[in-house]
mmCIF file of C-alpha atoms and ligand atoms in Angstrom:
data_model
loop_
_atom_site.group_PDB
_atom_site.id
_atom_site.type_symbol
_atom_site.label_atom_id
_atom_site.label_comp_id
_atom_site.label_asym_id
_atom_site.label_seq_id
_atom_site.Cartn_x
_atom_site.Cartn_y
_atom_site.Cartn_z
ATOM 1 C CA UNK X 559 148.594 106.429 104.733
ATOM 2 C CA UNK X 560 150.111 104.223 102.040
ATOM 3 C CA UNK X 561 149.462 105.357 98.522
ATOM 4 C CA UNK X 562 150.824 102.474 96.460
ATOM 5 C CA UNK X 563 152.843 99.582 97.754
ATOM 6 C CA UNK X 564 154.671 99.229 94.461
ATOM 7 C CA UNK X 565 155.141 101.255 91.288
ATOM 8 C CA UNK X 566 153.851 98.207 89.444
ATOM 9 C CA UNK X 567 150.479 98.703 91.209
ATOM 10 C CA UNK X 568 150.286 102.191 89.797
ATOM 11 C CA UNK X 569 150.987 100.947 86.288
ATOM 12 C CA UNK X 570 148.413 98.177 86.711
ATOM 13 C CA UNK X 571 145.732 100.666 87.819
ATOM 14 C CA UNK X 572 146.594 103.146 85.065
ATOM 15 C CA UNK X 573 146.488 100.432 82.404
ATOM 16 C CA UNK X 574 143.190 99.131 83.771
ATOM 17 C CA UNK X 575 141.634 102.595 83.688
ATOM 18 C CA UNK X 576 142.794 102.932 80.080
ATOM 19 C CA UNK X 577 141.226 99.552 79.316
ATOM 20 C CA UNK X 578 137.962 100.762 80.910
ATOM 21 C CA UNK X 579 137.999 103.847 78.691
ATOM 22 C CA UNK X 580 138.615 101.693 75.637
ATOM 23 C CA UNK X 581 135.644 99.440 76.442
ATOM 24 C CA UNK X 582 133.316 102.406 77.018
ATOM 25 C CA UNK X 583 134.453 104.038 73.759
ATOM 26 C CA UNK X 584 133.724 100.813 71.885
ATOM 27 C CA UNK X 585 130.301 100.539 73.542
ATOM 28 C CA UNK X 586 129.187 104.049 72.577
ATOM 29 C CA UNK X 587 130.504 103.645 69.037
ATOM 30 C CA UNK X 588 128.677 100.344 68.579
ATOM 31 C CA UNK X 589 125.436 101.303 70.367
ATOM 32 C CA UNK X 590 125.100 105.103 70.469
ATOM 33 C CA UNK X 591 122.648 106.486 73.058
ATOM 34 C CA UNK X 592 122.095 103.091 74.641
ATOM 35 C CA UNK X 593 122.181 102.763 78.466
ATOM 36 C CA UNK X 594 123.098 99.154 79.318
ATOM 37 C CA UNK X 595 122.531 97.199 82.533
ATOM 38 C CA UNK X 596 124.105 93.773 82.248
ATOM 39 C CA UNK X 597 125.693 91.663 79.532
ATOM 40 C CA UNK X 598 124.399 88.418 78.078
ATOM 41 C CA UNK X 599 127.282 86.193 76.889
ATOM 42 C CA UNK X 600 129.511 89.264 77.197
ATOM 43 C CA UNK X 601 127.345 91.578 75.023
ATOM 44 C CA UNK X 602 125.543 94.643 76.363
ATOM 45 C CA UNK X 603 122.620 94.788 73.940
ATOM 46 C CA UNK X 604 120.080 91.956 74.250
ATOM 47 C CA UNK X 605 116.415 91.331 74.948
ATOM 48 C CA UNK X 606 116.799 90.378 78.642
ATOM 49 C CA UNK X 607 114.425 92.150 81.059
ATOM 50 C CA UNK X 608 115.590 95.006 83.296
ATOM 51 C CA UNK X 609 113.426 94.074 86.331
ATOM 52 C CA UNK X 610 113.636 97.759 87.319
ATOM 53 C CA UNK X 611 115.228 100.809 85.637
ATOM 54 C CA UNK X 612 117.924 101.937 88.022
ATOM 55 C CA UNK X 613 121.183 101.915 86.052
ATOM 56 C CA UNK X 614 121.030 104.783 83.574
ATOM 57 C CA UNK X 615 123.432 106.974 85.544
ATOM 58 C CA UNK X 616 126.328 104.548 85.564
ATOM 59 C CA UNK X 617 127.508 104.949 81.957
ATOM 60 C CA UNK X 618 127.615 108.773 82.077
ATOM 61 C CA UNK X 619 128.955 108.459 85.628
ATOM 62 C CA UNK X 620 132.017 106.664 84.250
ATOM 63 C CA UNK X 621 132.418 109.377 81.623
ATOM 64 C CA UNK X 622 132.466 112.089 84.311
ATOM 65 C CA UNK X 623 135.164 110.137 86.142
ATOM 66 C CA UNK X 624 137.242 109.720 82.967
ATOM 67 C CA UNK X 625 136.901 113.462 82.412
ATOM 68 C CA UNK X 626 137.910 114.258 85.971
ATOM 69 C CA UNK X 627 140.919 111.937 85.675
ATOM 70 C CA UNK X 628 142.041 113.677 82.502
ATOM 71 C CA UNK X 629 141.607 117.120 84.016
ATOM 72 C CA UNK X 630 143.959 116.083 86.823
ATOM 73 C CA UNK X 631 146.635 114.681 84.515
ATOM 74 C CA UNK X 632 148.389 117.192 82.316
ATOM 75 C CA UNK X 633 148.611 116.753 78.587
ATOM 76 C CA UNK X 634 145.357 114.783 78.212
ATOM 77 C CA UNK X 635 142.518 115.692 75.877
ATOM 78 C CA UNK X 636 139.801 116.883 78.279
ATOM 79 C CA UNK X 637 137.089 117.635 75.708
ATOM 80 C CA UNK X 638 136.018 114.167 74.525
ATOM 81 C CA UNK X 639 134.776 112.673 77.790
ATOM 82 C CA UNK X 640 133.184 115.944 78.928
ATOM 83 C CA UNK X 641 131.138 116.117 75.715
ATOM 84 C CA UNK X 642 130.107 112.477 76.009
ATOM 85 C CA UNK X 643 129.259 112.851 79.696
ATOM 86 C CA UNK X 644 126.987 115.809 79.000
ATOM 87 C CA UNK X 645 125.437 114.038 76.013
ATOM 88 C CA UNK X 646 124.543 110.990 78.136
ATOM 89 C CA UNK X 647 123.614 112.960 81.275
ATOM 90 C CA UNK X 648 121.111 115.482 79.918
ATOM 91 C CA UNK X 649 118.506 112.928 78.711
ATOM 92 C CA UNK X 650 118.243 111.774 82.343
ATOM 93 C CA UNK X 651 116.911 115.092 83.664
ATOM 94 C CA UNK X 652 113.195 114.121 83.401
ATOM 95 C CA UNK X 653 113.900 111.227 85.778
ATOM 96 C CA UNK X 654 114.073 113.838 88.571
ATOM 97 C CA UNK X 655 110.272 113.436 88.660
ATOM 98 C CA UNK X 656 110.320 109.617 88.537
ATOM 99 C CA UNK X 657 108.253 108.363 91.475
ATOM 100 C CA UNK X 658 108.395 104.714 90.422
ATOM 101 C CA UNK X 659 111.891 103.840 91.663
ATOM 102 C CA UNK X 660 113.902 104.248 94.858
ATOM 103 C CA UNK X 661 117.087 104.624 92.804
ATOM 104 C CA UNK X 662 117.265 108.339 92.039
ATOM 105 C CA UNK X 663 120.490 108.563 94.019
ATOM 106 C CA UNK X 664 122.190 106.061 91.718
ATOM 107 C CA UNK X 665 121.011 108.100 88.734
ATOM 108 C CA UNK X 666 121.640 111.672 89.920
ATOM 109 C CA UNK X 667 124.648 111.273 92.240
ATOM 110 C CA UNK X 668 126.505 109.534 89.415
ATOM 111 C CA UNK X 669 125.747 112.259 86.888
ATOM 112 C CA UNK X 670 124.368 115.708 87.713
ATOM 113 C CA UNK X 671 126.048 115.723 91.140
ATOM 114 C CA UNK X 672 129.452 115.008 89.557
ATOM 115 C CA UNK X 673 128.824 117.598 86.866
ATOM 116 C CA UNK X 674 127.852 120.125 89.570
ATOM 117 C CA UNK X 675 131.006 119.312 91.571
ATOM 118 C CA UNK X 676 133.201 119.914 88.527
ATOM 119 C CA UNK X 677 131.367 122.955 87.135
ATOM 120 C CA UNK X 678 129.125 124.443 89.883
ATOM 121 C CA UNK X 679 126.002 126.119 88.529
ATOM 122 C CA UNK X 680 122.631 126.861 90.198
ATOM 123 C CA UNK X 681 120.773 125.084 87.366
ATOM 124 C CA UNK X 682 122.654 121.817 88.007
ATOM 125 C CA UNK X 683 122.222 122.104 91.769
ATOM 126 C CA UNK X 684 118.475 122.612 91.246
ATOM 127 C CA UNK X 685 118.180 119.371 89.278
ATOM 128 C CA UNK X 686 119.937 117.368 92.015
ATOM 129 C CA UNK X 687 117.734 119.001 94.666
ATOM 130 C CA UNK X 688 114.537 118.263 92.727
ATOM 131 C CA UNK X 689 115.521 114.627 92.359
ATOM 132 C CA UNK X 690 116.200 114.468 96.125
ATOM 133 C CA UNK X 691 112.779 115.927 96.880
ATOM 134 C CA UNK X 692 111.126 113.350 94.614
ATOM 135 C CA UNK X 693 112.953 110.521 96.365
ATOM 136 C CA UNK X 694 111.827 111.873 99.751
ATOM 137 C CA UNK X 695 108.194 111.421 98.648
ATOM 138 C CA UNK X 696 108.711 107.684 99.130
ATOM 139 C CA UNK X 697 108.891 108.166 102.909
ATOM 140 C CA UNK X 698 106.484 105.992 104.882
ATOM 141 C CA UNK X 699 105.666 107.829 108.119
ATOM 142 C CA UNK X 700 104.394 104.558 109.549
ATOM 143 C CA UNK X 701 107.600 102.589 109.719
ATOM 144 C CA UNK X 702 109.944 105.559 109.044
ATOM 145 C CA UNK X 703 111.585 104.427 105.803
ATOM 146 C CA UNK X 704 111.786 105.209 102.100
ATOM 147 C CA UNK X 705 109.868 102.367 100.487
ATOM 148 C CA UNK X 706 111.395 100.220 97.755
ATOM 149 C CA UNK X 707 109.935 99.964 94.261
ATOM 150 C CA UNK X 708 108.373 96.571 95.017
ATOM 151 C CA UNK X 709 105.768 97.861 97.492
ATOM 152 C CA UNK X 710 104.763 100.136 100.364
ATOM 153 C CA UNK X 711 105.697 97.459 102.900
ATOM 154 C CA UNK X 712 109.258 96.976 101.617
ATOM 155 C CA UNK X 713 112.570 98.558 102.601
ATOM 156 C CA UNK X 714 115.782 97.647 100.716
ATOM 157 C CA UNK X 715 119.379 97.910 101.947
ATOM 158 C CA UNK X 716 120.258 99.378 98.488
ATOM 159 C CA UNK X 717 118.381 102.567 99.405
ATOM 160 C CA UNK X 718 121.318 103.467 101.672
ATOM 161 C CA UNK X 719 123.167 104.429 98.457
ATOM 162 C CA UNK X 720 120.279 106.672 97.424
ATOM 163 C CA UNK X 721 119.415 108.428 100.677
ATOM 164 C CA UNK X 722 122.492 110.731 100.364
ATOM 165 C CA UNK X 723 120.527 112.469 97.581
ATOM 166 C CA UNK X 724 117.941 113.482 100.200
ATOM 167 C CA UNK X 725 120.745 114.686 102.513
ATOM 168 C CA UNK X 726 122.103 116.722 99.586
ATOM 169 C CA UNK X 727 118.704 118.340 98.965
ATOM 170 C CA UNK X 728 118.319 119.058 102.696
ATOM 171 C CA UNK X 729 121.737 120.696 102.880
ATOM 172 C CA UNK X 730 121.235 122.742 99.707
ATOM 173 C CA UNK X 731 117.818 124.044 100.742
ATOM 174 C CA UNK X 732 118.167 124.112 104.539
ATOM 175 C CA UNK X 733 114.954 122.077 104.718
ATOM 176 C CA UNK X 734 114.937 120.307 108.113
ATOM 177 C CA UNK X 735 112.066 118.042 107.109
ATOM 178 C CA UNK X 736 114.158 116.566 104.305
ATOM 179 C CA UNK X 737 117.048 116.055 106.695
ATOM 180 C CA UNK X 738 114.752 114.309 109.170
ATOM 181 C CA UNK X 739 113.515 111.974 106.438
ATOM 182 C CA UNK X 740 117.080 111.054 105.473
ATOM 183 C CA UNK X 741 118.110 110.569 109.121
ATOM 184 C CA UNK X 742 115.061 108.515 110.004
ATOM 185 C CA UNK X 743 115.421 106.275 106.944
ATOM 186 C CA UNK X 744 119.062 105.568 107.806
ATOM 187 C CA UNK X 745 118.208 104.885 111.464
ATOM 188 C CA UNK X 746 115.384 102.494 110.536
ATOM 189 C CA UNK X 747 117.672 100.643 108.117
ATOM 190 C CA UNK X 748 120.310 100.411 110.822
ATOM 191 C CA UNK X 749 117.776 99.016 113.286
ATOM 192 C CA UNK X 750 116.050 96.434 111.099
ATOM 193 C CA UNK X 751 118.527 95.399 108.376
ATOM 194 C CA UNK X 752 121.965 95.528 110.038
ATOM 195 C CA UNK X 753 122.589 92.614 112.373
ATOM 196 C CA UNK X 754 124.738 92.526 115.495
ATOM 197 C CA UNK X 755 127.647 90.876 113.662
ATOM 198 C CA UNK X 756 127.704 93.582 110.946
ATOM 199 C CA UNK X 757 125.985 91.423 108.320
ATOM 200 C CA UNK X 758 122.927 92.785 106.515
ATOM 201 C CA UNK X 759 119.580 91.583 105.246
ATOM 202 C CA UNK X 760 118.511 92.704 101.791
ATOM 203 C CA UNK X 761 114.915 93.611 102.569
ATOM 204 C CA UNK X 762 112.702 94.484 105.527
ATOM 205 C CA UNK X 763 108.959 93.856 105.452
ATOM 206 C CA UNK X 764 106.623 96.088 107.468
ATOM 207 C CA UNK X 765 102.949 96.279 108.197
ATOM 208 C CA UNK X 766 102.687 99.620 106.445
ATOM 209 C CA UNK X 767 99.343 100.423 108.084
ATOM 210 C CA UNK X 768 100.747 100.276 111.609
ATOM 211 C CA UNK X 769 104.468 100.666 110.840
ATOM 212 C CA UNK X 770 105.310 97.467 112.708
ATOM 213 C CA UNK X 771 108.462 95.749 111.453
ATOM 214 C CA UNK X 772 107.601 92.134 110.598
ATOM 215 C CA UNK X 773 110.655 90.328 109.222
ATOM 216 C CA UNK X 774 113.862 90.316 107.204
ATOM 217 C CA UNK X 775 113.469 89.112 103.639
ATOM 218 C CA UNK X 776 115.276 89.203 100.296
ATOM 219 C CA UNK X 777 114.812 89.651 96.572
ATOM 220 C CA UNK X 778 118.337 89.006 95.284
ATOM 221 C CA UNK X 779 120.055 87.274 98.181
ATOM 222 C CA UNK X 780 119.970 83.572 99.054
ATOM 223 C CA UNK X 781 117.480 83.882 101.950
ATOM 224 C CA UNK X 782 115.884 86.441 104.225
ATOM 225 C CA UNK X 783 118.308 85.573 107.001
ATOM 226 C CA UNK X 784 121.409 85.437 104.774
ATOM 227 C CA UNK X 785 123.905 88.157 103.875
ATOM 228 C CA UNK X 786 123.744 89.097 100.185
ATOM 229 C CA UNK X 787 127.239 90.418 99.505
ATOM 230 C CA UNK X 788 126.229 93.312 97.261
ATOM 231 C CA UNK X 789 123.737 94.478 99.870
ATOM 232 C CA UNK X 790 126.534 94.482 102.438
ATOM 233 C CA UNK X 791 128.702 96.505 100.050
ATOM 234 C CA UNK X 792 125.887 99.036 99.505
ATOM 235 C CA UNK X 793 125.545 99.278 103.299
ATOM 236 C CA UNK X 794 129.206 99.870 104.110
ATOM 237 C CA UNK X 795 129.452 102.525 101.412
ATOM 238 C CA UNK X 796 126.030 104.095 102.078
ATOM 239 C CA UNK X 797 126.372 104.403 105.857
ATOM 240 C CA UNK X 798 129.793 105.989 105.307
ATOM 241 C CA UNK X 799 128.247 108.612 103.013
ATOM 242 C CA UNK X 800 125.415 109.236 105.482
ATOM 243 C CA UNK X 801 128.078 109.871 108.124
ATOM 244 C CA UNK X 802 129.770 112.382 105.802
ATOM 245 C CA UNK X 803 126.508 114.327 105.493
ATOM 246 C CA UNK X 804 125.212 113.999 109.059
ATOM 247 C CA UNK X 805 128.388 113.556 111.151
ATOM 248 C CA UNK X 806 126.345 111.118 113.258
ATOM 249 C CA UNK X 807 128.999 108.748 114.685
ATOM 250 C CA UNK X 808 126.485 105.873 114.840
ATOM 251 C CA UNK X 809 126.430 105.766 111.038
ATOM 252 C CA UNK X 810 130.218 105.589 110.908
ATOM 253 C CA UNK X 811 130.180 102.772 113.479
ATOM 254 C CA UNK X 812 127.673 100.881 111.315
ATOM 255 C CA UNK X 813 129.760 101.414 108.176
ATOM 256 C CA UNK X 814 132.758 100.023 110.071
ATOM 257 C CA UNK X 815 130.798 97.011 111.376
ATOM 258 C CA UNK X 816 129.649 96.167 107.826
ATOM 259 C CA UNK X 817 133.188 96.631 106.457
ATOM 260 C CA UNK X 818 134.677 94.429 109.155
ATOM 261 C CA UNK X 819 132.124 91.703 108.362
ATOM 262 C CA UNK X 820 133.045 91.973 104.667
ATOM 263 C CA UNK X 821 136.770 91.694 105.388
ATOM 264 C CA UNK X 822 136.363 88.801 107.839
ATOM 265 C CA UNK X 823 134.142 86.728 105.562
ATOM 266 C CA UNK X 824 135.760 87.334 102.172
ATOM 267 C CA UNK X 825 138.630 85.208 100.825
ATOM 268 C CA UNK X 826 142.082 86.782 100.879
ATOM 269 C CA UNK X 827 141.853 88.011 97.286
ATOM 270 C CA UNK X 828 138.897 90.201 98.264
ATOM 271 C CA UNK X 829 136.224 88.807 95.916
ATOM 272 C CA UNK X 830 133.156 87.616 97.858
ATOM 273 C CA UNK X 831 130.604 84.961 96.965
ATOM 274 C CA UNK X 832 127.302 86.479 95.722
ATOM 275 C CA UNK X 833 125.822 85.578 99.128
ATOM 276 C CA UNK X 834 127.948 84.820 102.188
ATOM 277 C CA UNK X 835 125.456 82.206 103.412
ATOM 278 C CA UNK X 836 124.707 80.397 100.164
ATOM 279 C CA UNK X 837 125.396 76.668 100.615
ATOM 280 C CA UNK X 838 128.862 75.475 99.613
ATOM 281 C CA UNK X 839 128.009 74.453 96.012
ATOM 282 C CA UNK X 840 126.094 77.663 95.284
ATOM 283 C CA UNK X 841 128.714 79.790 97.018
ATOM 284 C CA UNK X 842 131.240 79.179 94.221
ATOM 285 C CA UNK X 843 129.491 81.917 92.253
ATOM 286 C CA UNK X 844 131.329 85.168 93.028
ATOM 287 C CA UNK X 845 130.153 88.746 92.569
ATOM 288 C CA UNK X 846 132.901 91.090 91.358
ATOM 289 C CA UNK X 847 130.446 94.001 91.469
ATOM 290 C CA UNK X 848 130.118 93.587 95.248
ATOM 291 C CA UNK X 849 133.928 93.600 95.423
ATOM 292 C CA UNK X 850 134.194 96.799 93.357
ATOM 293 C CA UNK X 851 131.557 98.638 95.430
ATOM 294 C CA UNK X 852 133.154 97.503 98.695
ATOM 295 C CA UNK X 853 136.645 98.520 97.495
ATOM 296 C CA UNK X 854 135.514 101.996 96.498
ATOM 297 C CA UNK X 855 133.539 102.358 99.738
ATOM 298 C CA UNK X 856 136.571 101.272 101.800
ATOM 299 C CA UNK X 857 138.855 103.822 100.114
ATOM 300 C CA UNK X 858 136.381 106.537 101.126
ATOM 301 C CA UNK X 859 135.935 105.166 104.652
ATOM 302 C CA UNK X 860 139.706 104.978 105.162
ATOM 303 C CA UNK X 861 139.706 108.783 105.286
ATOM 304 C CA UNK X 862 136.704 109.000 107.657
ATOM 305 C CA UNK X 863 137.562 106.560 110.449
ATOM 306 C CA UNK X 864 139.174 107.872 113.640
ATOM 307 C CA UNK X 865 141.657 105.054 114.169
ATOM 308 C CA UNK X 866 144.640 105.421 111.775
ATOM 309 C CA UNK X 867 145.328 101.658 111.922
ATOM 310 C CA UNK X 868 141.793 100.979 110.754
ATOM 311 C CA UNK X 869 142.140 103.646 108.063
ATOM 312 C CA UNK X 870 145.257 101.856 106.862
ATOM 313 C CA UNK X 871 143.464 98.486 106.865
ATOM 314 C CA UNK X 872 140.587 99.834 104.791
ATOM 315 C CA UNK X 873 142.875 101.580 102.289
ATOM 316 C CA UNK X 874 145.092 98.511 101.929
ATOM 317 C CA UNK X 875 142.072 96.192 101.577
ATOM 318 C CA UNK X 876 140.420 98.428 98.957
ATOM 319 C CA UNK X 877 143.698 98.518 97.048
ATOM 320 C CA UNK X 878 144.098 94.735 97.276
ATOM 321 C CA UNK X 879 140.566 94.117 95.974
ATOM 322 C CA UNK X 880 141.171 96.446 93.040
ATOM 323 C CA UNK X 881 144.479 94.731 92.310
ATOM 324 C CA UNK X 882 142.720 91.346 92.156
ATOM 325 C CA UNK X 883 140.013 92.749 89.873
ATOM 326 C CA UNK X 884 142.643 94.227 87.548
ATOM 327 C CA UNK X 885 144.757 91.071 87.470
ATOM 328 C CA UNK X 886 142.025 88.455 87.115
ATOM 329 C CA UNK X 887 138.661 89.894 86.152
ATOM 330 C CA UNK X 888 139.055 92.227 83.192
ATOM 331 C CA UNK X 889 137.003 91.332 80.110
ATOM 332 C CA UNK X 890 139.972 91.079 77.773
ATOM 333 C CA UNK X 891 138.699 88.194 75.624
ATOM 334 C CA UNK X 892 138.161 89.121 72.003
ATOM 335 C CA UNK X 893 134.672 90.536 71.460
ATOM 336 C CA UNK X 894 133.872 90.780 75.186
ATOM 337 C CA UNK X 895 132.150 94.125 75.786
ATOM 338 C CA UNK X 896 132.177 94.701 79.544
ATOM 339 C CA UNK X 897 135.019 95.922 81.762
ATOM 340 C CA UNK X 898 134.752 93.536 84.746
ATOM 341 C CA UNK X 899 133.782 89.907 84.283
ATOM 342 C CA UNK X 900 132.072 87.873 86.995
ATOM 343 C CA UNK X 901 129.345 90.213 88.191
ATOM 344 C CA UNK X 902 125.874 89.125 89.237
ATOM 345 C CA UNK X 903 122.540 90.913 88.920
ATOM 346 C CA UNK X 904 119.717 88.573 89.938
ATOM 347 C CA UNK X 905 120.412 84.885 90.567
ATOM 348 C CA UNK X 906 116.778 83.818 91.115
ATOM 349 C CA UNK X 907 115.585 85.491 87.908
ATOM 350 C CA UNK X 908 118.742 84.356 86.066
ATOM 351 C CA UNK X 909 119.561 87.907 84.932
ATOM 352 C CA UNK X 910 123.193 88.851 84.450
ATOM 353 C CA UNK X 911 124.709 85.888 86.294
ATOM 354 C CA UNK X 912 128.515 85.710 85.914
ATOM 355 C CA UNK X 913 128.429 88.637 83.483
ATOM 356 C CA UNK X 914 129.409 92.306 83.373
ATOM 357 C CA UNK X 915 127.052 94.653 85.185
ATOM 358 C CA UNK X 916 127.043 98.429 84.735
ATOM 359 C CA UNK X 917 127.307 99.216 88.451
ATOM 360 C CA UNK X 918 130.259 96.850 88.824
ATOM 361 C CA UNK X 919 132.092 98.639 86.009
ATOM 362 C CA UNK X 920 131.094 102.039 87.442
ATOM 363 C CA UNK X 921 132.349 101.442 91.012
ATOM 364 C CA UNK X 922 135.482 99.734 89.690
ATOM 365 C CA UNK X 923 136.276 102.875 87.680
ATOM 366 C CA UNK X 924 135.444 104.980 90.753
ATOM 367 C CA UNK X 925 137.923 103.005 92.855
ATOM 368 C CA UNK X 926 140.667 103.311 90.232
ATOM 369 C CA UNK X 927 140.050 107.030 89.751
ATOM 370 C CA UNK X 928 140.220 107.496 93.520
ATOM 371 C CA UNK X 929 143.523 105.606 93.792
ATOM 372 C CA UNK X 930 145.083 107.532 90.910
ATOM 373 C CA UNK X 931 143.808 110.920 92.095
ATOM 374 C CA UNK X 932 146.535 113.542 92.464
HETATM 375 N N1 LIG E 1265 119.044 97.163 92.783
HETATM 376 C C1 LIG E 1265 120.357 97.222 93.233
HETATM 377 C C2 LIG E 1265 121.138 95.978 93.055
HETATM 378 O O1 LIG E 1265 120.772 95.100 92.284
HETATM 379 O O2 LIG E 1265 122.138 95.871 93.683
#
């Protein structure tokens, strides 16, 4: 396993993580207690709509990672980021009962789960478990999936990042029904949204009365039969995590198929277009958030795959993507508030297009923290 190819890589990643901390410090000084989603002209606070409230965990999630990084590196002040992380995490607790979104994994795995990993306590574990049980209530017996926030007939690829919260609750409580829900959701997603070439559809539409699968569709991608790059990144990361919980080799094989599609279809610098099948003119728009998620997912997968050559490929590719992000996509212009430039939220609604997005910043920091871990 290569760690760094060059010492200069290490310096680049360390400097970029410091830059990320600086941007987050500036954000919380300027807008205390504000949970941003995407920038408008490089500024976090604006009157743009959210579409859905799924991002509140990412800001405190970064703070937990900064804290963890400082704990691992001697001589650093470990109090500041811990205090901030707790301050921004605790207001999220009531969301453990939120039945309106399918995103409780994004919220609780970024925050309370990390807090619990660093400082295990039954009270923290209980909050993560409760959130997992709430998410499991979205399960549609007819169709065998956790439904998306848009309707009972809709399954999103993004939910693969959230279903690990149900696996967590199943493991913590020994509840086999919860485990079955998590397994069945992942198997349905695998069957209806992952194609034979490893590409993914964003959304599946069912007849929710009979459970019959009707068609592939999309909300944020170019078309129902296209491959939205962030959806693919959620899939490669999410199936890898489901493998970690279940040890079902089919999930690992799916994570690998999605990763291989990503690598084969992305330019050499590792930054994909927002949709791999958008027509040539529209494909110029990149999505750095998809790159950051895929990079972090690949670093994790590199330690899970059986074949050491493949493990090496995934580690080296994750590292290369992060290098490109650090060299070319940091928001260093004066007054720019985000960490990574060039993210995309929702092209069709014109929300956060070629801007910073909280999840892009969060998974970028996760990748850097992973690379620099001792
Ligand atoms: N809702 C998840 C995403 O926009 O990727």
